[in-house]
XYZ file of N, CA, C and O in Angstrom:
540
model
N -47.757 -2.035 -144.561
C -47.487 -2.869 -145.504
C -48.955 -3.901 -145.723
O -49.391 -3.921 -144.784
N -49.523 -4.138 -146.854
C -50.682 -4.822 -147.027
C -50.160 -6.195 -147.010
O -49.215 -6.577 -147.712
N -51.267 -7.201 -146.172
C -50.980 -8.617 -146.558
C -52.238 -9.132 -147.347
O -53.555 -9.088 -147.434
N -51.536 -10.035 -148.201
C -52.619 -10.339 -149.235
C -53.558 -11.500 -148.678
O -52.826 -12.625 -147.945
N -54.825 -11.535 -148.813
C -55.303 -12.971 -148.193
C -55.476 -14.261 -148.824
O -55.461 -15.232 -148.357
N -55.011 -14.372 -149.893
C -54.697 -15.424 -150.966
C -53.926 -15.041 -151.950
O -53.724 -14.171 -152.283
N -53.555 -16.270 -152.822
C -52.500 -16.065 -154.233
C -53.191 -15.494 -154.964
O -52.677 -14.773 -155.887
N -54.305 -15.648 -155.305
C -55.244 -15.119 -156.496
C -55.943 -13.630 -156.049
O -56.662 -13.173 -156.982
N -55.830 -13.245 -154.880
C -56.589 -11.943 -154.755
C -58.029 -12.261 -154.686
O -59.046 -10.928 -155.233
N -58.487 -13.229 -154.283
C -60.074 -13.666 -154.876
C -60.640 -13.034 -153.635
O -60.218 -13.030 -152.599
N -61.878 -12.511 -153.975
C -63.149 -11.949 -152.817
C -63.612 -13.120 -151.924
O -63.633 -14.228 -152.330
N -64.031 -12.857 -150.695
C -64.259 -13.951 -149.886
C -63.447 -15.096 -149.605
O -63.854 -16.165 -149.463
N -61.988 -15.151 -149.997
C -61.187 -16.183 -149.853
C -60.206 -15.778 -148.883
O -59.434 -14.793 -149.183
N -59.821 -16.610 -148.098
C -58.950 -16.538 -146.872
C -57.830 -17.616 -146.703
O -58.288 -18.624 -146.175
N -56.369 -17.383 -147.218
C -55.642 -18.696 -147.074
C -54.770 -18.049 -145.401
O -53.893 -17.383 -145.872
N -55.089 -18.850 -144.418
C -54.398 -18.415 -143.137
C -52.715 -18.730 -143.117
O -52.151 -18.074 -142.710
N -52.823 -19.715 -143.832
C -51.200 -20.328 -143.916
C -50.221 -18.990 -144.628
O -49.463 -18.597 -144.500
N -51.079 -18.606 -145.513
C -50.307 -17.610 -146.676
C -50.186 -16.190 -146.066
O -49.123 -16.057 -146.240
N -51.259 -16.183 -145.106
C -51.485 -14.643 -144.568
C -49.944 -14.927 -143.327
O -49.356 -13.783 -143.326
N -49.955 -16.076 -142.613
C -48.942 -15.959 -141.973
C -47.550 -15.941 -142.324
O -46.676 -15.339 -141.923
N -47.496 -16.858 -143.468
C -46.264 -16.893 -144.151
C -45.647 -15.157 -144.426
O -44.648 -15.082 -144.141
N -46.421 -14.304 -145.139
C -46.191 -12.993 -145.094
C -46.040 -12.395 -143.863
O -44.904 -11.373 -143.730
N -46.735 -12.573 -142.792
C -46.478 -11.726 -141.600
C -45.200 -12.193 -141.133
O -44.161 -11.350 -140.534
N -44.895 -13.289 -141.453
C -43.266 -13.718 -140.799
C -42.063 -13.242 -141.895
O -41.262 -12.637 -141.101
N -42.433 -12.985 -142.998
C -41.194 -12.520 -143.973
C -41.255 -11.308 -143.602
O -40.045 -10.347 -143.702
N -42.304 -10.376 -143.252
C -42.310 -9.210 -143.076
C -41.694 -8.651 -141.733
O -41.485 -7.356 -141.464
N -41.569 -9.655 -140.956
C -41.254 -9.438 -139.518
C -42.271 -8.656 -138.264
O -41.889 -8.501 -137.483
N -43.583 -8.816 -138.932
C -44.834 -8.155 -137.800
C -44.649 -9.255 -136.843
O -44.915 -8.706 -135.717
N -44.622 -10.442 -137.115
C -44.459 -11.359 -135.717
C -43.735 -10.861 -134.656
O -43.803 -10.499 -133.439
N -42.712 -11.081 -135.379
C -41.501 -10.477 -133.961
C -41.600 -9.241 -133.559
O -41.413 -9.055 -132.719
N -42.019 -8.037 -134.447
C -42.089 -6.611 -134.137
C -43.202 -6.473 -133.066
O -43.256 -6.220 -132.033
N -44.519 -7.479 -133.160
C -45.662 -7.484 -132.488
C -44.820 -8.283 -130.758
O -45.400 -7.730 -130.057
N -44.590 -9.200 -131.166
C -43.917 -9.731 -130.152
C -42.957 -8.986 -128.908
O -42.979 -8.844 -127.959
N -42.019 -8.364 -129.594
C -41.145 -7.615 -129.002
C -41.878 -6.477 -128.283
O -41.629 -5.887 -126.996
N -42.564 -5.598 -128.962
C -43.383 -4.558 -128.366
C -44.490 -5.010 -127.588
O -44.480 -4.242 -126.420
N -44.740 -6.414 -127.301
C -45.622 -6.902 -126.223
C -44.653 -6.806 -125.142
O -45.248 -6.741 -123.863
N -43.540 -7.298 -125.328
C -42.709 -7.190 -123.944
C -42.391 -6.059 -123.584
O -41.529 -6.234 -122.556
N -42.618 -4.897 -124.487
C -42.028 -3.823 -123.683
C -40.767 -3.210 -124.047
O -40.438 -2.458 -123.306
N -39.946 -3.589 -124.905
C -38.788 -3.091 -125.321
C -38.887 -1.491 -126.077
O -39.389 -1.520 -127.141
N -38.860 -0.455 -125.055
C -39.028 0.722 -126.027
C -38.049 1.577 -126.636
O -38.470 2.198 -127.957
N -36.757 0.865 -126.228
C -35.595 1.331 -127.317
C -34.843 0.082 -127.907
O -34.697 -1.106 -127.436
N -35.133 0.407 -129.456
C -34.590 -0.792 -130.406
C -33.337 -0.029 -131.061
O -33.797 0.997 -132.159
N -32.107 -0.248 -130.781
C -31.060 0.704 -131.213
C -30.239 -0.447 -131.856
O -29.694 -1.527 -131.548
N -29.855 0.102 -133.123
C -29.024 -0.655 -134.127
C -27.700 -0.749 -133.513
O -27.198 0.120 -132.628
N -26.692 -1.687 -133.714
C -25.784 -2.203 -133.279
C -24.660 -1.227 -133.529
O -23.910 -0.459 -132.576
N -24.427 -0.369 -134.965
C -23.463 0.477 -134.738
C -24.030 1.675 -133.816
O -22.970 2.643 -133.293
N -25.082 2.168 -133.813
C -25.393 3.196 -132.932
C -25.240 2.935 -131.526
O -24.792 3.798 -130.763
N -25.681 1.844 -131.130
C -25.445 1.269 -129.722
C -23.646 1.503 -129.332
O -23.401 1.981 -128.374
N -23.066 0.821 -130.270
C -21.831 0.982 -130.205
C -21.253 2.371 -130.013
O -20.153 2.865 -129.031
N -21.305 3.332 -131.129
C -21.176 4.844 -130.983
C -21.462 5.471 -129.734
O -20.798 6.385 -129.127
N -22.689 5.293 -129.180
C -23.230 5.715 -127.888
C -22.755 5.560 -126.743
O -22.347 6.312 -125.779
N -22.399 4.021 -126.596
C -21.931 3.616 -125.288
C -20.559 2.926 -125.308
O -20.334 2.252 -124.303
N -20.149 3.015 -126.241
C -18.586 2.480 -126.423
C -17.737 2.570 -124.851
O -17.139 1.661 -124.388
N -17.857 3.860 -124.464
C -17.111 3.968 -123.086
C -17.335 3.432 -122.045
O -16.619 3.305 -120.918
N -18.283 2.666 -121.972
C -19.035 2.343 -120.733
C -17.821 0.890 -120.550
O -17.412 0.559 -119.430
N -17.505 0.425 -121.903
C -16.416 -0.957 -121.503
C -15.361 -1.032 -122.305
O -14.474 -1.611 -121.822
N -14.917 0.196 -123.085
C -13.996 0.208 -124.082
C -13.261 1.543 -124.073
O -14.057 2.470 -123.848
N -11.966 1.612 -124.291
C -11.297 2.829 -124.667
C -12.271 3.436 -126.068
O -12.418 2.519 -126.621
N -12.118 4.713 -126.062
C -12.393 5.420 -127.201
C -11.952 4.929 -128.558
O -12.277 5.142 -129.493
N -10.558 4.787 -128.456
C -9.680 4.406 -129.229
C -9.637 3.055 -129.961
O -9.042 2.873 -130.863
N -10.034 2.069 -128.979
C -10.309 0.880 -129.342
C -11.319 0.618 -130.677
O -12.383 0.947 -130.636
N -10.511 -0.023 -131.766
C -11.506 -0.400 -132.781
C -12.454 -1.368 -132.611
O -11.981 -2.612 -132.648
N -13.699 -1.558 -132.150
C -14.617 -2.643 -132.183
C -15.454 -2.859 -133.290
O -16.133 -1.385 -133.909
N -15.925 -3.536 -133.782
C -16.776 -4.186 -134.873
C -18.242 -4.085 -134.116
O -18.572 -4.410 -133.048
N -19.385 -3.611 -134.659
C -20.807 -3.571 -134.345
C -21.483 -4.699 -134.403
O -22.116 -5.105 -135.292
N -20.841 -5.671 -133.528
C -21.402 -6.943 -133.276
C -22.379 -7.295 -132.193
O -22.361 -6.569 -131.099
N -23.398 -8.218 -132.218
C -23.912 -8.645 -131.103
C -23.131 -8.765 -129.605
O -23.540 -8.642 -128.859
N -22.313 -9.632 -129.927
C -21.027 -9.681 -128.808
C -20.485 -8.500 -128.436
O -20.221 -8.391 -127.116
N -20.136 -7.356 -128.989
C -19.737 -6.234 -128.789
C -20.840 -5.580 -127.808
O -20.592 -5.023 -126.809
N -21.976 -5.398 -128.306
C -22.780 -4.910 -127.517
C -23.144 -5.730 -126.414
O -23.611 -4.926 -125.345
N -23.304 -6.957 -126.323
C -23.327 -7.654 -125.223
C -22.439 -7.162 -124.010
O -22.644 -7.091 -122.732
N -21.076 -7.408 -124.399
C -20.073 -6.749 -123.474
C -20.354 -5.834 -122.867
O -20.072 -5.150 -121.748
N -21.013 -4.547 -123.629
C -21.043 -2.976 -122.893
C -22.087 -3.113 -121.909
O -22.290 -2.684 -121.028
N -23.444 -3.973 -122.339
C -24.385 -4.182 -121.513
C -23.811 -5.114 -120.260
O -24.226 -4.632 -118.893
N -22.959 -5.779 -120.171
C -22.733 -6.740 -119.199
C -21.685 -5.827 -118.373
O -21.669 -5.649 -116.967
N -20.766 -4.942 -119.013
C -20.207 -3.656 -118.261
C -21.163 -3.064 -117.220
O -20.851 -2.636 -116.340
N -22.071 -2.583 -117.956
C -22.962 -1.495 -117.566
C -23.579 -2.276 -116.018
O -24.163 -1.371 -115.383
N -24.046 -3.480 -116.468
C -24.885 -4.257 -115.243
C -23.608 -4.291 -114.136
O -24.003 -4.146 -112.821
N -22.444 -4.592 -114.532
C -21.640 -4.590 -113.234
C -21.385 -3.146 -112.709
O -21.215 -3.034 -111.356
N -21.461 -1.703 -113.146
C -21.239 -0.705 -112.857
C -22.670 -0.305 -112.031
O -22.814 0.401 -111.194
N -23.797 -0.991 -112.517
C -24.846 -0.384 -111.726
C -25.507 -1.610 -110.770
O -26.837 -1.309 -110.434
N -24.761 -2.368 -110.399
C -24.936 -3.674 -109.511
C -25.567 -2.994 -108.149
O -24.897 -1.934 -107.313
N -26.616 -3.521 -107.736
C -27.099 -3.171 -106.501
C -28.459 -2.103 -106.953
O -29.269 -1.633 -106.103
N -28.409 -1.638 -108.141
C -29.436 -0.286 -108.435
C -30.649 -1.144 -109.009
O -30.659 -2.093 -109.732
N -32.003 -0.814 -108.319
C -33.085 -1.547 -108.849
C -34.077 -0.486 -109.294
O -34.073 0.528 -109.455
N -35.142 -1.071 -110.183
C -36.410 -0.637 -110.890
C -37.517 -1.425 -110.357
O -37.543 -2.552 -110.737
N -38.256 -0.885 -109.692
C -39.493 -1.917 -109.051
C -39.026 -3.103 -108.909
O -39.474 -4.287 -109.108
N -38.051 -3.260 -107.527
C -37.437 -4.407 -107.050
C -36.584 -5.176 -107.640
O -36.350 -6.478 -107.535
N -36.426 -4.856 -109.262
C -35.505 -5.746 -110.072
C -34.258 -5.277 -110.498
O -34.418 -3.949 -110.349
N -33.057 -5.637 -110.534
C -32.066 -5.477 -111.217
C -32.258 -4.349 -112.284
O -32.859 -4.392 -112.996
N -31.687 -3.088 -112.256
C -31.673 -2.214 -113.246
C -31.596 -2.643 -114.888
O -32.491 -2.099 -115.439
N -30.533 -3.536 -114.866
C -30.533 -3.732 -116.397
C -30.643 -5.009 -116.783
O -30.343 -5.793 -117.545
N -31.646 -5.764 -115.888
C -32.128 -7.194 -116.020
C -33.328 -6.971 -117.200
O -33.980 -6.053 -117.044
N -33.177 -7.947 -118.079
C -34.381 -8.077 -119.232
C -33.872 -7.389 -120.591
O -34.707 -7.212 -121.160
N -32.798 -6.988 -120.736
C -32.404 -6.665 -122.106
C -32.187 -7.709 -122.869
O -32.174 -8.498 -122.598
N -32.438 -7.412 -124.411
C -31.990 -8.415 -125.152
C -31.381 -8.135 -126.357
O -31.400 -7.020 -126.861
N -30.711 -9.182 -127.139
C -30.034 -8.568 -128.191
C -30.555 -9.441 -129.358
O -30.877 -10.550 -129.454
N -31.089 -8.823 -130.533
C -31.480 -9.350 -131.661
C -30.666 -9.670 -132.701
O -29.368 -9.718 -132.310
N -30.834 -9.767 -134.208
C -29.947 -10.205 -134.958
C -29.097 -8.806 -135.291
O -27.911 -8.931 -135.554
N -30.117 -7.422 -135.231
C -29.059 -6.525 -135.720
C -29.272 -5.360 -134.550
O -28.707 -4.001 -134.916
N -30.101 -5.424 -133.664
C -30.632 -4.602 -132.526
C -30.275 -4.956 -131.187
O -30.522 -5.995 -130.966
N -30.069 -3.831 -130.479
C -30.355 -3.840 -128.925
C -31.502 -3.434 -128.476
O -31.856 -2.553 -128.892
N -32.393 -4.264 -127.627
C -33.516 -3.897 -127.264
C -33.545 -3.730 -125.860
O -33.303 -4.669 -124.864
N -33.822 -2.575 -125.458
C -34.277 -2.127 -124.042
C -35.134 -1.612 -123.584
O -35.917 -1.338 -124.281
N -35.471 -1.855 -122.318
C -36.638 -1.423 -121.584
C -36.288 0.249 -121.518
O -35.166 0.697 -121.516
N -37.518 1.079 -121.354
C -37.144 2.731 -121.088
C -36.059 3.055 -119.927
O -35.517 4.142 -120.548
N -36.274 2.491 -118.777
C -35.337 2.777 -117.963
C -33.890 2.516 -118.224
O -33.057 3.173 -117.454
N -33.792 1.421 -118.706
C -32.581 1.166 -119.125
C -31.516 1.811 -119.980
O -30.344 2.524 -119.886
N -32.157 2.334 -120.984
C -31.701 3.686 -121.998
C -31.387 4.771 -121.297
O -30.272 5.397 -120.963
N -31.838 5.265 -119.929
C -31.957 6.306 -119.180
C -30.727 6.001 -118.246
O -29.657 6.764 -118.174
N -30.365 4.684 -117.849
C -29.372 4.366 -116.925
C -27.918 4.536 -117.784
O -26.865 4.996 -117.343
N -28.111 3.896 -119.219
C -27.016 3.860 -119.761
C -26.520 5.624 -120.386
O -25.341 5.768 -120.234
N -27.313 6.253 -120.544
C -27.265 7.388 -120.701
C -26.491 8.405 -119.733
O -25.769 8.935 -119.709
N -26.758 7.785 -118.452
C -26.252 8.449 -117.433
C -24.841 8.030 -117.017
O -23.809 8.598 -116.784
N -24.439 6.669 -117.350
C -23.260 6.225 -117.353
C -22.314 6.988 -118.254
O -21.057 7.074 -118.050
N -22.507 7.351 -119.591
C -21.961 7.720 -120.398
C -21.839 9.361 -120.432
O -21.108 10.260 -121.209
N -22.966 10.183 -119.667
C -22.719 11.656 -119.422
C -21.572 12.294 -119.077
O -21.058 13.271 -119.740
N -20.733 11.843 -118.009
C -19.412 12.269 -117.713
C -18.178 12.251 -119.035
O -17.807 13.013 -119.125
N -18.555 11.280 -119.816
C -17.583 11.518 -121.271
C -18.036 12.598 -121.906
O -17.359 13.562 -122.777
N -19.334 13.056 -122.102
C -19.899 14.259 -122.829
C -19.440 15.326 -122.301
O -18.851 16.344 -122.883
N -19.590 15.648 -120.801
C -19.108 16.848 -120.266
C -17.464 16.831 -120.309
O -17.262 17.966 -120.419
N -16.543 15.644 -119.975
C -15.113 15.800 -120.369
C -15.111 16.355 -121.858
O -13.835 17.201 -121.879
N -15.468 15.684 -122.758
C -15.267 16.461 -124.174
C -15.562 17.743 -124.390
O -14.865 18.562 -124.826
N -16.785 18.568 -123.768
C -16.892 19.684 -123.940
C -16.084 20.502 -123.076
O -15.352 21.805 -123.648
N -15.517 20.212 -121.699
C -14.585 21.178 -121.037
C -13.159 21.085 -122.246
O -12.699 22.070 -122.110
N -12.740 19.600 -122.610
C -11.501 19.688 -123.552
C -11.578 20.528 -124.755
O -10.770 21.671 -124.806
N -12.836 20.529 -125.564
C -12.930 21.659 -126.276
C -13.159 22.910 -126.101
O -12.233 23.890 -126.623
N -13.555 23.062 -124.995
C -13.376 24.766 -124.540
C -12.108 25.203 -123.964
O -11.496 26.316 -124.675
N -11.355 24.266 -123.520
C -9.838 24.434 -123.321
C -9.067 24.653 -124.575
O -8.309 25.662 -124.740
N -9.268 23.939 -125.428
C -8.616 24.108 -126.638
C -8.931 25.057 -127.583
O -7.954 26.068 -128.053
N -10.213 25.808 -127.462
C -10.581 26.858 -128.311
C -10.140 28.175 -127.537
O -9.594 29.139 -128.274
N -9.940 27.827 -126.005
C -9.532 29.335 -125.593
C -7.859 29.306 -125.765
O -7.463 30.100 -126.065
N -7.188 28.182 -126.024
C -5.499 27.783 -126.221
C -5.311 28.757 -127.880
O -4.389 29.354 -128.092
N -6.203 28.489 -128.695
C -6.226 28.838 -129.931
C -6.558 30.363 -130.241
O -6.155 30.894 -131.083
N -7.401 31.102 -129.249
C -7.873 32.238 -129.357
C -6.473 33.218 -129.265
O -5.578 33.183 -128.772
């Protein structure tokens, strides 16, 4: 995305306030700050809920993809991973929730995947038994 240096697009004229306003509106300042803090995974609420719902809720529970629902999942994950550390810090410390996304450090994504792996394995076993039954 291009940032215009001034309202008139004049040569050798730079309006810092106008450029800053454009950077704010496009979300570039927020993106830069988040990347600087090192959030490798930026997951939209609906995707996060679909992937990790089983950590805190029954799969049959109808939950809306909101910041609060995602936070409940992360708090449940923290409880399940209590005592586990990464570089002497609690493994689930430091996640953030934005307006539409959950921001995770790279190792936090791995830990969440490990927590839901048994669900995937169980689904595969159930599918295999059902296919055998239908055959």
